[in-house]
Tab-separated table of C-alpha atoms and ligand atoms in Angstrom:
chain	number	residue	atom	x	y	z
Y	159	UNK	CA	-11.471	45.909	-59.007
Y	160	UNK	CA	-13.190	44.351	-62.013
Y	161	UNK	CA	-12.998	40.576	-62.340
Y	162	UNK	CA	-14.401	38.128	-64.942
Y	163	UNK	CA	-17.329	36.729	-63.183
Y	164	UNK	CA	-18.578	33.332	-64.298
Y	165	UNK	CA	-22.311	32.837	-64.252
Y	166	UNK	CA	-22.089	28.989	-64.558
Y	167	UNK	CA	-19.822	26.401	-63.000
Y	168	UNK	CA	-19.607	22.637	-62.455
Y	169	UNK	CA	-20.270	20.455	-59.388
Y	170	UNK	CA	-20.151	16.844	-58.572
Y	171	UNK	CA	-23.669	15.449	-57.785
Y	172	UNK	CA	-24.626	12.173	-56.112
Y	173	UNK	CA	-26.019	10.083	-58.919
Y	174	UNK	CA	-26.996	7.019	-56.850
Y	175	UNK	CA	-26.146	5.460	-53.496
Y	176	UNK	CA	-23.480	2.734	-53.582
Y	177	UNK	CA	-24.168	-0.894	-52.518
Y	178	UNK	CA	-20.774	-1.761	-50.984
Y	179	UNK	CA	-17.817	-0.028	-52.577
Y	180	UNK	CA	-18.626	3.191	-54.425
Y	181	UNK	CA	-17.987	3.358	-58.172
Y	182	UNK	CA	-17.655	6.341	-60.514
Y	183	UNK	CA	-21.244	5.660	-61.735
Y	184	UNK	CA	-22.413	6.897	-58.248
Y	185	UNK	CA	-21.238	10.372	-59.168
Y	186	UNK	CA	-22.142	12.817	-61.974
Y	187	UNK	CA	-20.780	16.212	-62.918
Y	188	UNK	CA	-23.449	18.786	-63.577
Y	189	UNK	CA	-23.400	22.426	-64.753
Y	190	UNK	CA	-24.714	24.724	-62.006
Y	191	UNK	CA	-25.596	28.452	-62.150
Y	192	UNK	CA	-23.927	30.925	-59.886
Y	193	UNK	CA	-26.484	33.343	-58.538
Y	194	UNK	CA	-26.030	37.073	-57.983
Y	195	UNK	CA	-24.593	37.628	-54.485
Y	196	UNK	CA	-26.876	38.811	-51.703
Y	197	UNK	CA	-25.521	41.064	-48.825
Y	198	UNK	CA	-22.933	39.230	-46.828
Y	199	UNK	CA	-22.172	36.605	-49.457
Y	200	UNK	CA	-18.938	35.808	-51.340
Y	201	UNK	CA	-18.077	33.954	-54.587
Y	202	UNK	CA	-15.079	31.654	-54.268
Y	203	UNK	CA	-13.128	30.025	-56.947
Y	204	UNK	CA	-12.104	26.774	-55.410
Y	205	UNK	CA	-8.409	25.888	-55.739
Y	206	UNK	CA	-8.269	22.516	-53.811
Y	207	UNK	CA	-10.932	20.283	-52.402
Y	208	UNK	CA	-10.769	17.521	-49.878
Y	209	UNK	CA	-11.978	13.876	-50.221
Y	210	UNK	CA	-12.474	12.204	-46.785
Y	211	UNK	CA	-13.527	8.842	-45.521
Y	212	UNK	CA	-16.571	10.276	-43.576
Y	213	UNK	CA	-18.098	11.107	-47.027
Y	214	UNK	CA	-18.583	7.364	-47.622
Y	215	UNK	CA	-21.002	7.294	-44.748
Y	216	UNK	CA	-22.861	10.387	-46.132
Y	217	UNK	CA	-23.454	8.458	-49.396
Y	218	UNK	CA	-25.776	6.073	-47.514
Y	219	UNK	CA	-29.296	7.108	-46.582
Y	220	UNK	CA	-28.893	6.616	-42.900
Y	221	UNK	CA	-29.060	8.947	-39.933
Y	222	UNK	CA	-25.577	9.750	-38.605
Y	223	UNK	CA	-23.692	12.577	-36.991
Y	224	UNK	CA	-23.628	14.352	-40.409
Y	225	UNK	CA	-26.688	14.331	-42.699
Y	226	UNK	CA	-26.633	12.155	-45.823
Y	227	UNK	CA	-25.890	13.492	-49.283
Y	228	UNK	CA	-28.994	13.795	-51.365
Y	229	UNK	CA	-29.369	12.198	-54.753
Y	230	UNK	CA	-29.194	14.577	-57.716
Y	231	UNK	CA	-27.780	17.262	-55.330
Y	232	UNK	CA	-24.109	18.479	-55.180
Y	233	UNK	CA	-21.850	16.848	-52.618
Y	234	UNK	CA	-20.079	19.003	-50.153
Y	235	UNK	CA	-16.949	19.005	-47.972
Y	236	UNK	CA	-13.791	20.964	-47.161
Y	237	UNK	CA	-12.258	23.283	-49.829
Y	238	UNK	CA	-9.867	26.143	-50.115
Y	239	UNK	CA	-10.162	28.910	-52.652
Y	240	UNK	CA	-9.836	32.516	-53.635
Y	241	UNK	CA	-12.603	35.105	-53.262
Y	242	UNK	CA	-13.413	36.575	-56.645
Y	243	UNK	CA	-16.512	38.583	-55.779
Y	244	UNK	CA	-17.631	39.850	-52.338
Y	245	UNK	CA	-20.508	41.548	-50.711
Y	246	UNK	CA	-18.950	41.096	-47.282
Y	247	UNK	CA	-16.909	43.659	-45.460
Y	248	UNK	CA	-15.101	40.896	-43.515
Y	249	UNK	CA	-13.892	38.881	-46.538
Y	250	UNK	CA	-12.562	41.092	-49.451
Y	251	UNK	CA	-11.903	40.023	-52.988
Y	252	UNK	CA	-8.489	38.292	-53.204
Y	253	UNK	CA	-8.767	36.612	-49.779
Y	254	UNK	CA	-7.825	32.900	-49.394
Y	255	UNK	CA	-10.468	31.119	-47.536
Y	256	UNK	CA	-11.357	27.626	-46.280
Y	257	UNK	CA	-15.019	26.587	-46.293
Y	258	UNK	CA	-17.394	23.613	-46.615
Y	259	UNK	CA	-18.637	23.889	-50.266
Y	260	UNK	CA	-16.089	21.580	-51.976
Y	261	UNK	CA	-16.874	19.092	-54.809
Y	262	UNK	CA	-17.415	22.128	-57.112
Y	263	UNK	CA	-15.273	24.589	-59.075
Y	264	UNK	CA	-16.996	27.743	-57.702
Y	265	UNK	CA	-19.030	28.281	-54.525
Y	266	UNK	CA	-21.482	31.005	-53.514
Y	267	UNK	CA	-21.803	31.151	-49.675
Y	268	UNK	CA	-22.490	33.393	-46.693
Y	269	UNK	CA	-19.176	34.900	-45.520
Y	270	UNK	CA	-19.706	33.538	-41.971
Y	271	UNK	CA	-19.317	30.045	-43.507
Y	272	UNK	CA	-15.763	30.822	-44.642
Y	273	UNK	CA	-12.543	31.565	-42.689
Y	274	UNK	CA	-9.632	33.582	-44.108
Y	275	UNK	CA	-6.387	31.581	-44.088
Y	276	UNK	CA	-2.818	32.803	-43.918
Y	277	UNK	CA	-0.912	31.391	-46.740
Y	278	UNK	CA	2.379	32.779	-45.355
Y	279	UNK	CA	2.268	30.138	-42.550
Y	280	UNK	CA	1.675	27.168	-45.003
Y	281	UNK	CA	0.218	26.646	-48.526
Y	282	UNK	CA	-3.534	26.858	-48.774
Y	283	UNK	CA	-3.840	22.987	-49.037
Y	284	UNK	CA	-2.338	22.615	-45.556
Y	285	UNK	CA	-5.654	24.041	-44.230
Y	286	UNK	CA	-7.345	20.899	-45.358
Y	287	UNK	CA	-4.711	18.732	-43.705
Y	288	UNK	CA	-2.137	19.502	-41.157
Y	289	UNK	CA	-3.677	22.846	-40.050
Y	290	UNK	CA	-7.290	21.825	-40.759
Y	291	UNK	CA	-9.761	19.140	-39.469
Y	292	UNK	CA	-7.125	16.393	-39.973
Y	293	UNK	CA	-4.478	17.796	-37.747
Y	294	UNK	CA	-7.078	18.908	-35.190
Y	295	UNK	CA	-8.667	15.382	-35.145
Y	296	UNK	CA	-5.235	13.826	-34.489
Y	297	UNK	CA	-4.409	16.290	-31.746
Y	298	UNK	CA	-7.828	16.121	-30.016
Y	299	UNK	CA	-7.992	12.381	-30.299
Y	300	UNK	CA	-4.668	11.914	-28.666
Y	301	UNK	CA	-4.912	14.614	-26.005
Y	302	UNK	CA	-8.610	14.407	-25.180
Y	303	UNK	CA	-10.147	11.066	-26.260
Y	304	UNK	CA	-7.170	9.034	-25.320
Y	305	UNK	CA	-5.856	11.336	-22.589
Y	306	UNK	CA	-2.290	10.711	-23.663
Y	307	UNK	CA	0.512	11.462	-21.254
Y	308	UNK	CA	4.391	11.446	-21.606
Y	309	UNK	CA	5.762	7.881	-21.555
Y	310	UNK	CA	2.729	6.207	-23.160
Y	311	UNK	CA	3.392	3.657	-25.956
Y	312	UNK	CA	1.064	4.559	-28.789
Y	313	UNK	CA	-0.124	2.487	-31.624
Y	314	UNK	CA	-1.997	4.120	-34.641
Y	315	UNK	CA	-3.583	2.333	-37.532
Y	316	UNK	CA	-4.009	4.016	-40.968
Y	317	UNK	CA	-0.654	5.421	-39.948
Y	318	UNK	CA	0.465	6.723	-43.369
Y	319	UNK	CA	-2.853	8.519	-44.009
Y	320	UNK	CA	-3.727	12.055	-43.266
Y	321	UNK	CA	-4.832	11.697	-39.628
Y	322	UNK	CA	-2.602	8.686	-38.827
Y	323	UNK	CA	0.613	10.324	-39.901
Y	324	UNK	CA	-0.169	13.310	-37.701
Y	325	UNK	CA	-1.083	11.063	-34.797
Y	326	UNK	CA	2.365	9.383	-34.864
Y	327	UNK	CA	4.369	12.547	-35.111
Y	328	UNK	CA	2.288	14.355	-32.456
Y	329	UNK	CA	2.610	11.345	-30.149
Y	330	UNK	CA	6.422	11.644	-30.484
Y	331	UNK	CA	6.309	15.407	-29.715
Y	332	UNK	CA	4.034	14.786	-26.737
Y	333	UNK	CA	6.626	12.380	-25.247
Y	334	UNK	CA	5.538	8.829	-26.259
Y	335	UNK	CA	7.896	6.161	-25.130
Y	336	UNK	CA	7.275	4.205	-28.345
Y	337	UNK	CA	5.353	5.002	-31.534
Y	338	UNK	CA	3.990	2.149	-33.631
Y	339	UNK	CA	2.098	2.396	-36.972
Y	340	UNK	CA	0.396	0.023	-39.407
Y	341	UNK	CA	-0.278	0.675	-43.091
Y	342	UNK	CA	-1.168	-1.193	-46.212
Y	343	UNK	CA	2.047	-1.073	-48.279
Y	344	UNK	CA	5.810	-1.486	-47.768
Y	345	UNK	CA	6.477	1.993	-49.252
Y	346	UNK	CA	4.096	3.482	-46.648
Y	347	UNK	CA	5.958	1.517	-43.922
Y	348	UNK	CA	9.239	2.954	-45.073
Y	349	UNK	CA	7.679	6.415	-44.981
Y	350	UNK	CA	6.575	5.877	-41.376
Y	351	UNK	CA	10.119	5.139	-40.376
Y	352	UNK	CA	11.289	8.305	-42.103
Y	353	UNK	CA	8.640	10.276	-40.179
Y	354	UNK	CA	10.186	8.923	-36.873
Y	355	UNK	CA	7.943	5.998	-35.946
Y	356	UNK	CA	9.933	3.494	-33.803
Y	357	UNK	CA	8.244	0.541	-35.511
Y	358	UNK	CA	5.861	0.102	-38.395
Y	359	UNK	CA	4.360	-2.912	-40.195
Y	360	UNK	CA	2.347	-3.767	-43.284
Y	361	UNK	CA	-0.876	-5.268	-41.997
Y	362	UNK	CA	-1.147	-7.454	-45.125
Y	363	UNK	CA	1.918	-9.447	-43.878
Y	364	UNK	CA	0.099	-11.607	-41.448
Y	365	UNK	CA	-2.392	-11.573	-38.587
Y	366	UNK	CA	-2.344	-8.067	-37.180
Y	367	UNK	CA	-2.194	-9.299	-33.534
Y	368	UNK	CA	1.059	-11.092	-34.356
Y	369	UNK	CA	2.583	-8.155	-36.167
Y	370	UNK	CA	1.683	-5.817	-33.369
Y	371	UNK	CA	3.077	-8.168	-30.771
Y	372	UNK	CA	6.407	-8.160	-32.533
Y	373	UNK	CA	6.406	-4.280	-32.863
Y	374	UNK	CA	5.300	-3.668	-29.322
Y	375	UNK	CA	7.041	-6.387	-27.082
Y	376	UNK	CA	6.146	-4.294	-23.924
Y	377	UNK	CA	2.539	-3.730	-25.002
Y	378	UNK	CA	0.830	-0.437	-25.793
Y	379	UNK	CA	-0.900	2.114	-23.587
Y	380	UNK	CA	-2.834	3.880	-26.306
Y	381	UNK	CA	-4.423	2.706	-29.511
Y	382	UNK	CA	-5.601	5.372	-31.977
Y	383	UNK	CA	-8.077	3.484	-34.059
Y	384	UNK	CA	-8.687	4.608	-37.640
Y	385	UNK	CA	-9.550	1.151	-38.984
Y	386	UNK	CA	-11.627	-0.988	-36.529
Y	387	UNK	CA	-12.159	-4.787	-37.044
Y	388	UNK	CA	-9.016	-6.971	-36.696
Y	389	UNK	CA	-6.853	-3.883	-35.911
Y	390	UNK	CA	-9.003	-3.180	-32.899
Y	391	UNK	CA	-9.014	-6.775	-31.763
Y	392	UNK	CA	-5.242	-6.808	-31.986
Y	393	UNK	CA	-4.918	-3.689	-30.008
Y	394	UNK	CA	-7.135	-5.011	-27.249
Y	395	UNK	CA	-4.886	-8.095	-27.100
Y	396	UNK	CA	-1.833	-6.009	-26.603
Y	397	UNK	CA	-3.078	-3.036	-24.530
Y	398	UNK	CA	-1.516	-2.754	-21.064
Y	399	UNK	CA	-3.699	-2.319	-17.906
Y	400	UNK	CA	-5.457	1.049	-17.866
Y	401	UNK	CA	-4.915	1.417	-21.626
Y	402	UNK	CA	-7.013	3.757	-23.702
Y	403	UNK	CA	-8.479	3.618	-27.244
Y	404	UNK	CA	-9.389	6.764	-29.158
Y	405	UNK	CA	-12.037	5.364	-31.529
Y	406	UNK	CA	-11.683	7.773	-34.398
Y	407	UNK	CA	-12.727	5.752	-37.465
Y	408	UNK	CA	-13.452	2.176	-38.646
Y	409	UNK	CA	-12.487	2.461	-42.341
Y	410	UNK	CA	-12.323	-1.323	-42.753
Y	411	UNK	CA	-16.101	-1.401	-42.377
Y	412	UNK	CA	-17.189	1.578	-44.405
Y	413	UNK	CA	-17.922	-0.342	-47.680
Y	414	UNK	CA	-19.076	-3.557	-45.825
Y	415	UNK	CA	-22.512	-4.897	-46.345
Y	416	UNK	CA	-21.902	-7.546	-43.633
Y	417	UNK	CA	-21.543	-6.856	-39.862
Y	418	UNK	CA	-17.865	-6.960	-38.697
Y	419	UNK	CA	-16.472	-10.238	-37.247
Y	420	UNK	CA	-13.937	-8.503	-34.991
Y	421	UNK	CA	-13.277	-7.577	-32.245
Y	422	UNK	CA	-14.101	-10.927	-30.600
Y	423	UNK	CA	-12.087	-10.139	-27.352
Y	424	UNK	CA	-14.012	-7.314	-25.782
Y	425	UNK	CA	-14.206	-9.112	-22.482
Y	426	UNK	CA	-10.431	-8.399	-22.140
Y	427	UNK	CA	-11.340	-4.836	-21.478
Y	428	UNK	CA	-12.681	-5.673	-18.074
Y	429	UNK	CA	-9.724	-7.278	-16.448
Y	430	UNK	CA	-7.324	-4.814	-18.122
Y	431	UNK	CA	-9.535	-1.817	-17.073
Y	432	UNK	CA	-9.405	-0.442	-20.668
Y	433	UNK	CA	-11.263	2.652	-21.793
Y	434	UNK	CA	-12.600	2.759	-25.377
Y	435	UNK	CA	-13.833	6.194	-26.291
Y	436	UNK	CA	-15.520	7.086	-29.550
Y	437	UNK	CA	-15.444	10.720	-30.663
Y	438	UNK	CA	-16.304	13.080	-33.499
Y	439	UNK	CA	-14.041	16.059	-33.960
Y	440	UNK	CA	-17.006	18.441	-33.712
Y	441	UNK	CA	-17.223	17.588	-29.946
Y	442	UNK	CA	-13.752	18.963	-29.262
Y	443	UNK	CA	-13.147	21.461	-32.028
Y	444	UNK	CA	-14.212	24.663	-30.259
Y	445	UNK	CA	-12.372	23.874	-27.062
Y	446	UNK	CA	-9.296	22.416	-28.566
Y	447	UNK	CA	-8.742	24.723	-31.669
Y	448	UNK	CA	-6.902	27.657	-30.124
Y	449	UNK	CA	-4.520	25.344	-28.141
Y	450	UNK	CA	-3.939	23.233	-31.310
Y	451	UNK	CA	-3.362	26.217	-33.584
Y	452	UNK	CA	-0.772	27.728	-31.157
Y	453	UNK	CA	1.205	24.479	-30.798
Y	454	UNK	CA	0.985	23.418	-34.355
Y	455	UNK	CA	2.250	26.789	-35.607
Y	456	UNK	CA	5.316	26.393	-33.379
Y	457	UNK	CA	5.908	22.790	-34.442
Y	458	UNK	CA	5.611	23.797	-38.153
Y	459	UNK	CA	7.898	26.743	-37.825
Y	460	UNK	CA	10.457	24.548	-36.064
Y	461	UNK	CA	10.085	21.997	-38.903
Y	462	UNK	CA	9.088	19.308	-36.380
Y	463	UNK	CA	5.963	18.122	-38.308
Y	464	UNK	CA	5.917	16.876	-41.808
Y	465	UNK	CA	2.821	16.360	-43.900
Y	466	UNK	CA	2.366	14.418	-47.061
Y	467	UNK	CA	-0.211	15.258	-49.724
Y	468	UNK	CA	-1.417	13.133	-52.714
Y	469	UNK	CA	-2.909	15.347	-55.467
Y	470	UNK	CA	-5.224	14.540	-58.279
Y	471	UNK	CA	-6.079	17.193	-60.896
Y	472	UNK	CA	-9.410	18.564	-61.921
Y	473	UNK	CA	-13.142	18.064	-60.869
Y	474	UNK	CA	-13.461	15.168	-63.342
Y	475	UNK	CA	-10.853	13.302	-61.189
Y	476	UNK	CA	-12.629	13.950	-57.863
Y	477	UNK	CA	-14.800	10.843	-57.720
Y	478	UNK	CA	-11.925	8.582	-58.635
Y	479	UNK	CA	-9.696	10.365	-56.090
Y	480	UNK	CA	-12.321	9.601	-53.353
Y	481	UNK	CA	-12.595	5.920	-54.443
Y	482	UNK	CA	-8.874	5.553	-54.676
Y	483	UNK	CA	-8.328	7.135	-51.130
Y	484	UNK	CA	-10.742	4.477	-49.670
Y	485	UNK	CA	-8.549	1.894	-51.339
Y	486	UNK	CA	-5.363	3.274	-49.932
Y	487	UNK	CA	-3.878	5.054	-53.033
Y	488	UNK	CA	-2.945	8.074	-50.871
Y	489	UNK	CA	0.111	8.814	-48.643
Y	490	UNK	CA	-0.916	11.633	-46.285
Y	491	UNK	CA	-3.912	13.676	-47.363
Y	492	UNK	CA	-5.771	12.940	-50.613
Y	493	UNK	CA	-6.636	16.292	-52.340
Y	494	UNK	CA	-7.971	17.380	-55.641
Y	495	UNK	CA	-6.614	20.502	-57.321
Y	496	UNK	CA	-9.389	22.339	-59.277
R	641	NDP	P1	-6.608	8.462	-44.734
R	641	NDP	O1	-5.759	9.543	-45.317
R	641	NDP	O2	-6.056	7.597	-43.698
R	641	NDP	O3	-7.083	7.587	-45.949
R	641	NDP	C1	-7.784	6.335	-45.697
R	641	NDP	C2	-6.833	5.190	-45.560
R	641	NDP	O4	-7.430	4.126	-44.921
R	641	NDP	C3	-6.231	4.688	-46.848
R	641	NDP	O5	-5.235	5.391	-47.382
R	641	NDP	C4	-5.904	3.208	-46.516
R	641	NDP	O6	-4.504	3.099	-46.268
R	641	NDP	C5	-6.719	2.965	-45.219
R	641	NDP	N1	-7.619	1.723	-45.390
R	641	NDP	C6	-8.570	1.589	-46.308
R	641	NDP	N2	-9.175	0.459	-46.061
R	641	NDP	C7	-8.569	-0.161	-45.012
R	641	NDP	C8	-8.741	-1.430	-44.467
R	641	NDP	N3	-9.653	-2.345	-44.807
R	641	NDP	N4	-7.884	-1.744	-43.383
R	641	NDP	C9	-6.909	-0.830	-43.001
R	641	NDP	N5	-6.773	0.423	-43.619
R	641	NDP	C10	-7.499	0.674	-44.625
R	641	NDP	O7	-7.981	9.103	-44.197
R	641	NDP	P2	-8.223	10.206	-42.944
R	641	NDP	O8	-6.802	10.318	-42.405
R	641	NDP	O9	-8.932	11.281	-43.554
R	641	NDP	O10	-9.123	9.375	-41.999
R	641	NDP	C11	-8.560	8.329	-41.158
R	641	NDP	C12	-9.724	7.787	-40.276
R	641	NDP	O11	-10.083	8.794	-39.384
R	641	NDP	C13	-10.931	7.328	-40.983
R	641	NDP	O12	-11.399	6.174	-40.364
R	641	NDP	C14	-11.961	8.507	-40.828
R	641	NDP	O13	-13.184	8.128	-40.874
R	641	NDP	C15	-11.550	8.940	-39.418
R	641	NDP	N6	-11.788	10.279	-39.084
R	641	NDP	C16	-12.633	10.511	-38.065
R	641	NDP	C17	-12.866	11.745	-37.493
R	641	NDP	C18	-13.602	11.981	-36.272
R	641	NDP	O14	-14.030	13.105	-36.049
R	641	NDP	N7	-13.826	10.845	-35.551
R	641	NDP	C19	-12.432	12.935	-38.354
R	641	NDP	C20	-11.576	12.679	-39.484
R	641	NDP	C21	-11.332	11.427	-39.805
R	641	NDP	P3	-3.707	1.764	-46.290
R	641	NDP	O15	-2.879	1.704	-47.577
R	641	NDP	O16	-2.782	1.866	-45.076
R	641	NDP	O17	-4.767	0.560	-46.221
């Protein structure tokens, strides 16, 4: 099959490292050339790319569980696209794939860095949210890091976001006695009630510990932490004995240049026999993925899970989409259509 094969494309580069909150000046769009394919490689026209909070950490020049982005080099991250040229027998032209070379309109990569996705199960973008790292993080965090069991009362922060909205719905499906979520706007709180949360609050409405106390009069057994800081402190206040915390993220601190001033009540973990467990999804991914995919496919076909997506359009909008996501502009997963 003959296709029009571009020789050049565009990618977002890191122009400079942010000091505090990133601005659009930290990003720059550059023209890139698309080399001839070697054996085993594919050329993908990216359709949708993901912007994720962990990318903020990669903009700093610090050692972490993922290496930092390099100045004057393209950023990368999750993307889905269509294969328009292939020198791989496993991934023919026309396949829809998910891979890790986002932040660009086209990507040349080894076929073993891409996975074919089934767009009959769900639209391609779902492989960047409910069926992708987001859904897997929610499921593994609940079932492995927090060791959730039926009857637990579960509180999740960042609850209207990509991971958080999955956590709340999965907790319900896994038999939680009560599901509580916090989010940053009243519209998001309303959405959480629509999604089946028993209680939800806007964390701007007062001290988080007071709001959580009203939402969880019998305490909580699990806190799924996406935020850190005063949310974590509030959860420690209200966790019941033998409670567990899945420490997934600390987004309230990602742009901070000062050390956090909460939690100040860590000593409570002793008497309450609490477990606080940090995790990165890579630790659980291989073990948990088959079980997750099987259960999630069933829940999706039974219409028991809903996922929201907030779209921006075009590579030129990608940096702003990322910045806006860090500031709460998204409900569900923030994605960029290319
Ligand atoms: P989201 O879709 O939840 O988007 C980020 C959200 O964070 C915003 O929409 C905003 O919502 C909220 N937020 C921003 N600043 C604050 C603040 N100061 N206090 C409270 N909320 C804030 O992102 P993801 O679902 O992709 O990620 C959620 C968390 O999970 C992040 O911390 C991320 O780093 C972590 N993560 C961890 C993984 C792991 O392997 N451990 C893997 C994937 C994600 P609002 O309007 O409610 O403020």
